[in-house]
PDB file of C-alpha atoms in Angstrom:
ATOM      1  CA  ALA A  11      -0.149  -0.037  -0.048  1.00 90.00           C
ATOM      2  CA  THR A  12       2.792   2.331   0.663  1.00 92.00           C
ATOM      3  CA  VAL A  13       5.155   1.685  -2.487  1.00 94.00           C
ATOM      4  CA  VAL A  14       0.738   1.708  -4.873  1.00 94.00           C
ATOM      5  CA  THR A  15       0.437   5.531  -2.202  1.00 94.00           C
ATOM      6  CA  ARG A  16       4.316   6.569  -2.933  1.00 95.00           C
ATOM      7  CA  LEU A  17       3.563   5.856  -6.819  1.00 95.00           C
ATOM      8  CA  LEU A  18       0.593   7.842  -7.296  1.00 96.00           C
ATOM      9  CA  MET A  19       1.758   9.941  -4.953  1.00 94.00           C
ATOM     10  CA  GLN A  20       4.443  11.129  -6.738  1.00 95.00           C
ATOM     11  CA  VAL A  21       2.554  10.290 -10.667  1.00 96.00           C
ATOM     12  CA  THR A  22      -0.185  12.059 -10.536  1.00 95.00           C
ATOM     13  CA  PRO A  23      -3.154  10.089 -12.552  1.00 97.00           C
ATOM     14  CA  ASP A  24      -6.188  10.854 -13.194  1.00 97.00           C
ATOM     15  CA  VAL A  25      -7.081   7.230 -13.834  1.00 98.00           C
ATOM     16  CA  ALA A  26      -4.479   3.690 -12.056  1.00 97.00           C
ATOM     17  CA  VAL A  27      -5.408   0.307 -14.202  1.00 97.00           C
ATOM     18  CA  PHE A  28      -4.976  -2.918 -12.001  1.00 96.00           C
ATOM     19  CA  GLY A  29      -5.323  -6.797 -12.410  1.00 95.00           C
ATOM     20  CA  GLU A  30      -8.038  -8.929 -11.339  1.00 96.00           C
ATOM     21  CA  LYS A  31      -5.240 -11.604 -10.794  1.00 94.00           C
ATOM     22  CA  ASP A  32      -4.623 -10.297  -7.817  1.00 94.00           C
ATOM     23  CA  TYR A  33      -8.280  -9.299  -6.412  1.00 96.00           C
ATOM     24  CA  GLN A  34      -7.076  -8.615  -2.345  1.00 95.00           C
ATOM     25  CA  GLN A  35      -4.250  -6.084  -3.696  1.00 95.00           C
ATOM     26  CA  LEU A  36      -7.152  -4.747  -5.699  1.00 97.00           C
ATOM     27  CA  LEU A  37      -9.969  -3.966  -2.990  1.00 96.00           C
ATOM     28  CA  VAL A  38      -6.870  -2.992  -0.944  1.00 95.00           C
ATOM     29  CA  ILE A  39      -5.570  -0.354  -3.662  1.00 97.00           C
ATOM     30  CA  LYS A  40      -9.440   0.813  -3.759  1.00 97.00           C
ATOM     31  CA  ARG A  41      -9.810   1.216   0.027  1.00 96.00           C
ATOM     32  CA  LEU A  42      -6.643   3.074   0.391  1.00 96.00           C
ATOM     33  CA  VAL A  43      -7.462   5.405  -2.448  1.00 97.00           C
ATOM     34  CA  SER A  44     -11.022   5.969  -1.006  1.00 96.00           C
ATOM     35  CA  ASP A  45     -10.069   6.082   2.480  1.00 96.00           C
ATOM     36  CA  LEU A  46      -7.056   8.907   1.432  1.00 95.00           C
ATOM     37  CA  ALA A  47      -9.451  10.488  -0.911  1.00 96.00           C
ATOM     38  CA  LEU A  48      -6.478  10.079  -3.723  1.00 96.00           C
ATOM     39  CA  PRO A  49      -8.027  12.601  -7.138  1.00 96.00           C
ATOM     40  CA  VAL A  50      -7.367   8.597  -9.331  1.00 97.00           C
ATOM     41  CA  GLU A  51     -10.105   6.769 -10.581  1.00 98.00           C
ATOM     42  CA  ILE A  52      -8.979   2.913  -9.866  1.00 98.00           C
ATOM     43  CA  LEU A  53     -10.559   0.758 -12.302  1.00 97.00           C
ATOM     44  CA  GLY A  54      -9.714  -3.226 -12.299  1.00 96.00           C
ATOM     45  CA  ALA A  55      -8.464  -5.040 -15.460  1.00 97.00           C
ATOM     46  CA  PRO A  56     -10.037  -8.366 -15.747  1.00 96.00           C
ATOM     47  CA  LEU A  57      -7.993 -11.806 -15.696  1.00 95.00           C
ATOM     48  CA  VAL A  58      -6.193 -12.766 -18.907  1.00 97.00           C
ATOM     49  CA  ARG A  59      -6.319 -16.758 -19.644  1.00 97.00           C
ATOM     50  CA  GLU A  60      -4.167 -19.255 -21.243  1.00 97.00           C
ATOM     51  CA  LYS A  61      -6.344 -20.587 -23.834  1.00 97.00           C
ATOM     52  CA  ASP A  62      -6.111 -23.886 -21.144  1.00 97.00           C
ATOM     53  CA  GLY A  63      -7.295 -21.605 -18.363  1.00 97.00           C
ATOM     54  CA  LEU A  64      -4.492 -20.947 -16.423  1.00 98.00           C
ATOM     55  CA  ALA A  65      -3.969 -17.249 -15.412  1.00 97.00           C
ATOM     56  CA  LEU A  66      -1.495 -15.707 -17.457  1.00 96.00           C
ATOM     57  CA  SER A  67       1.396 -14.838 -14.690  1.00 95.00           C
ATOM     58  CA  SER A  68       5.468 -14.234 -15.362  1.00 95.00           C
ATOM     59  CA  ARG A  69       5.491 -16.904 -12.460  1.00 95.00           C
ATOM     60  CA  ASN A  70       3.958 -19.535 -14.885  1.00 96.00           C
ATOM     61  CA  ALA A  71       7.252 -19.647 -17.069  1.00 96.00           C
ATOM     62  CA  TYR A  72       8.814 -22.015 -13.350  1.00 97.00           C
ATOM     63  CA  LEU A  73       6.423 -24.257 -14.115  1.00 98.00           C
ATOM     64  CA  SER A  74       8.265 -27.486 -15.557  1.00 97.00           C
ATOM     65  CA  PRO A  75       6.592 -29.343 -18.692  1.00 97.00           C
ATOM     66  CA  GLU A  76       4.328 -31.819 -16.082  1.00 97.00           C
ATOM     67  CA  GLU A  77       3.247 -29.037 -14.267  1.00 98.00           C
ATOM     68  CA  ARG A  78       2.740 -26.439 -16.837  1.00 98.00           C
ATOM     69  CA  GLN A  79       0.119 -29.539 -17.941  1.00 98.00           C
ATOM     70  CA  THR A  80      -1.078 -29.609 -14.344  1.00 98.00           C
ATOM     71  CA  ALA A  81      -1.584 -26.198 -13.435  1.00 98.00           C
ATOM     72  CA  PRO A  82      -4.610 -25.471 -15.152  1.00 98.00           C
ATOM     73  CA  LEU A  83      -6.414 -27.221 -12.464  1.00 98.00           C
ATOM     74  CA  LEU A  84      -6.723 -25.067 -10.364  1.00 98.00           C
ATOM     75  CA  TYR A  85      -8.768 -23.024 -12.364  1.00 98.00           C
ATOM     76  CA  ARG A  86     -11.151 -26.070 -14.078  1.00 98.00           C
ATOM     77  CA  VAL A  87     -11.592 -26.664  -9.548  1.00 98.00           C
ATOM     78  CA  LEU A  88     -12.253 -22.741  -8.768  1.00 98.00           C
ATOM     79  CA  GLN A  89     -15.117 -23.386 -11.173  1.00 98.00           C
ATOM     80  CA  ASP A  90     -16.921 -26.575 -10.530  1.00 97.00           C
ATOM     81  CA  ILE A  91     -16.595 -24.412  -6.899  1.00 97.00           C
ATOM     82  CA  ALA A  92     -18.815 -22.022  -8.492  1.00 97.00           C
ATOM     83  CA  ALA A  93     -21.654 -23.737  -9.755  1.00 96.00           C
ATOM     84  CA  GLN A  94     -22.421 -26.202  -7.521  1.00 95.00           C
ATOM     85  CA  LEU A  95     -22.616 -23.430  -4.397  1.00 95.00           C
ATOM     86  CA  LYS A  96     -25.076 -21.600  -7.415  1.00 92.00           C
ATOM     87  CA  ASP A  97     -26.600 -25.477  -6.702  1.00 91.00           C
ATOM     88  CA  GLY A  98     -26.308 -24.733  -2.899  1.00 91.00           C
ATOM     89  CA  ALA A  99     -23.787 -27.128  -2.292  1.00 93.00           C
ATOM     90  CA  PRO A 100     -22.522 -26.493   1.394  1.00 94.00           C
ATOM     91  CA  PHE A 101     -18.683 -24.352   0.802  1.00 96.00           C
ATOM     92  CA  ALA A 102     -17.585 -26.489   3.517  1.00 95.00           C
ATOM     93  CA  ALA A 103     -17.931 -29.763   2.017  1.00 96.00           C
ATOM     94  CA  LEU A 104     -16.693 -27.976  -1.845  1.00 97.00           C
ATOM     95  CA  ARG A 105     -13.483 -26.653   0.071  1.00 97.00           C
ATOM     96  CA  GLU A 106     -12.953 -29.997   1.306  1.00 98.00           C
ATOM     97  CA  ARG A 107     -13.004 -32.342  -1.708  1.00 98.00           C
ATOM     98  CA  ALA A 108     -11.391 -29.185  -3.770  1.00 98.00           C
ATOM     99  CA  TRP A 109      -8.570 -29.365  -1.433  1.00 98.00           C
ATOM    100  CA  THR A 110      -8.370 -33.171  -1.169  1.00 98.00           C
ATOM    101  CA  ARG A 111      -8.170 -33.097  -5.226  1.00 98.00           C
ATOM    102  CA  LEU A 112      -4.890 -30.462  -5.078  1.00 98.00           C
ATOM    103  CA  GLU A 113      -2.993 -32.340  -3.214  1.00 98.00           C
ATOM    104  CA  LYS A 114      -3.068 -35.392  -5.479  1.00 98.00           C
ATOM    105  CA  ALA A 115      -2.720 -33.619  -8.526  1.00 98.00           C
ATOM    106  CA  GLY A 116       0.464 -32.816  -7.157  1.00 98.00           C
ATOM    107  CA  PHE A 117      -0.740 -28.454  -5.772  1.00 98.00           C
ATOM    108  CA  GLU A 118       0.455 -27.686  -1.605  1.00 98.00           C
ATOM    109  CA  PRO A 119      -2.611 -24.720  -1.488  1.00 98.00           C
ATOM    110  CA  ASP A 120      -2.203 -22.108   1.170  1.00 98.00           C
ATOM    111  CA  TYR A 121      -6.055 -20.862   1.246  1.00 98.00           C
ATOM    112  CA  LEU A 122      -8.716 -21.702  -0.878  1.00 98.00           C
ATOM    113  CA  GLU A 123     -11.447 -19.037   0.105  1.00 97.00           C
ATOM    114  CA  LEU A 124     -15.110 -17.262  -0.619  1.00 97.00           C
ATOM    115  CA  ARG A 125     -15.024 -14.490   0.451  1.00 97.00           C
ATOM    116  CA  ASP A 126     -17.691 -11.187  -0.545  1.00 96.00           C
ATOM    117  CA  ALA A 127     -16.557  -9.740  -3.614  1.00 96.00           C
ATOM    118  CA  GLN A 128     -16.719  -6.411  -2.365  1.00 94.00           C
ATOM    119  CA  THR A 129     -15.326  -6.581   1.115  1.00 94.00           C
ATOM    120  CA  LEU A 130     -13.696 -10.083   1.451  1.00 95.00           C
ATOM    121  CA  GLU A 131     -15.694 -10.495   4.542  1.00 95.00           C
ATOM    122  CA  PRO A 132     -15.685 -14.748   4.236  1.00 95.00           C
ATOM    123  CA  PHE A 133     -18.769 -16.389   3.515  1.00 90.00           C
ATOM    124  CA  ASN A 134     -19.738 -19.857   5.602  1.00 82.00           C
ATOM    125  CA  SER A 135     -22.530 -20.376   2.892  1.00 83.00           C
ATOM    126  CA  TYR A 136     -23.402 -19.008  -0.636  1.00 90.00           C
ATOM    127  CA  ASP A 137     -26.862 -17.315  -1.241  1.00 89.00           C
ATOM    128  CA  GLY A 138     -26.665 -15.478  -4.174  1.00 89.00           C
ATOM    129  CA  THR A 139     -24.554 -12.765  -2.822  1.00 92.00           C
ATOM    130  CA  PRO A 140     -21.735 -11.209  -5.657  1.00 95.00           C
ATOM    131  CA  ALA A 141     -18.650 -13.390  -4.186  1.00 97.00           C
ATOM    132  CA  ARG A 142     -15.482 -14.906  -5.375  1.00 97.00           C
ATOM    133  CA  LEU A 143     -13.380 -17.343  -5.441  1.00 98.00           C
ATOM    134  CA  LEU A 144      -9.350 -17.498  -4.445  1.00 98.00           C
ATOM    135  CA  VAL A 145      -6.445 -19.980  -3.991  1.00 98.00           C
ATOM    136  CA  ALA A 146      -3.310 -19.768  -4.015  1.00 98.00           C
ATOM    137  CA  ALA A 147      -1.481 -23.067  -4.176  1.00 98.00           C
ATOM    138  CA  ARG A 148       1.845 -24.293  -4.931  1.00 98.00           C
ATOM    139  CA  LEU A 149       2.682 -25.834  -8.027  1.00 98.00           C
ATOM    140  CA  GLY A 150       6.309 -27.467  -7.305  1.00 97.00           C
ATOM    141  CA  HIS A 151       8.438 -23.955  -6.094  1.00 97.00           C
ATOM    142  CA  THR A 152       6.109 -22.144  -8.180  1.00 98.00           C
ATOM    143  CA  ARG A 153       3.129 -20.321  -6.058  1.00 98.00           C
ATOM    144  CA  LEU A 154       0.531 -19.811  -7.353  1.00 98.00           C
ATOM    145  CA  ILE A 155      -2.801 -17.801  -7.774  1.00 97.00           C
ATOM    146  CA  ASP A 156      -6.301 -17.242  -9.315  1.00 98.00           C
ATOM    147  CA  ASN A 157      -9.789 -16.049  -8.414  1.00 98.00           C
ATOM    148  CA  ILE A 158     -13.069 -16.387  -9.696  1.00 98.00           C
ATOM    149  CA  ALA A 159     -16.638 -14.043  -9.441  1.00 97.00           C
ATOM    150  CA  VAL A 160     -19.351 -16.356  -8.012  1.00 96.00           C
ATOM    151  CA  MET A 161     -22.662 -14.294  -9.126  1.00 88.00           C
ATOM    152  CA  GLY A 162     -26.196 -15.734  -8.430  1.00 70.00           C
TER     153      GLY A 162
END
């Protein structure tokens, strides 16, 4: 937050665009700009994906060929959870199954969370309120992050 504040104060842009890839960071920056009444509009740029669904990241270059084949599972797991949440499945059970699925594929998950899309408050169940599924997991020596929107 300090680095971004200093950058915004030195550059004084009218608009600054941050990617939704790191969704939590985007919301922190939006809040910072609001709290400090900085004269800049913060926009979120949609997450860009490879054809197989893997979120674009410079970290992807560190994946071995085998890991690169496995990595898109992270996105598929998020998609599966989102679809089942909309059908009324409880998040805790979905999270447990997804965690096991990731571990069996070779991931070491750091977190897999369902959060309010605006406040990042945790949800124990999904009620149709705009939410975000957030995940971070290591695959080999590479830490991958991803997220998707969940809406009614």
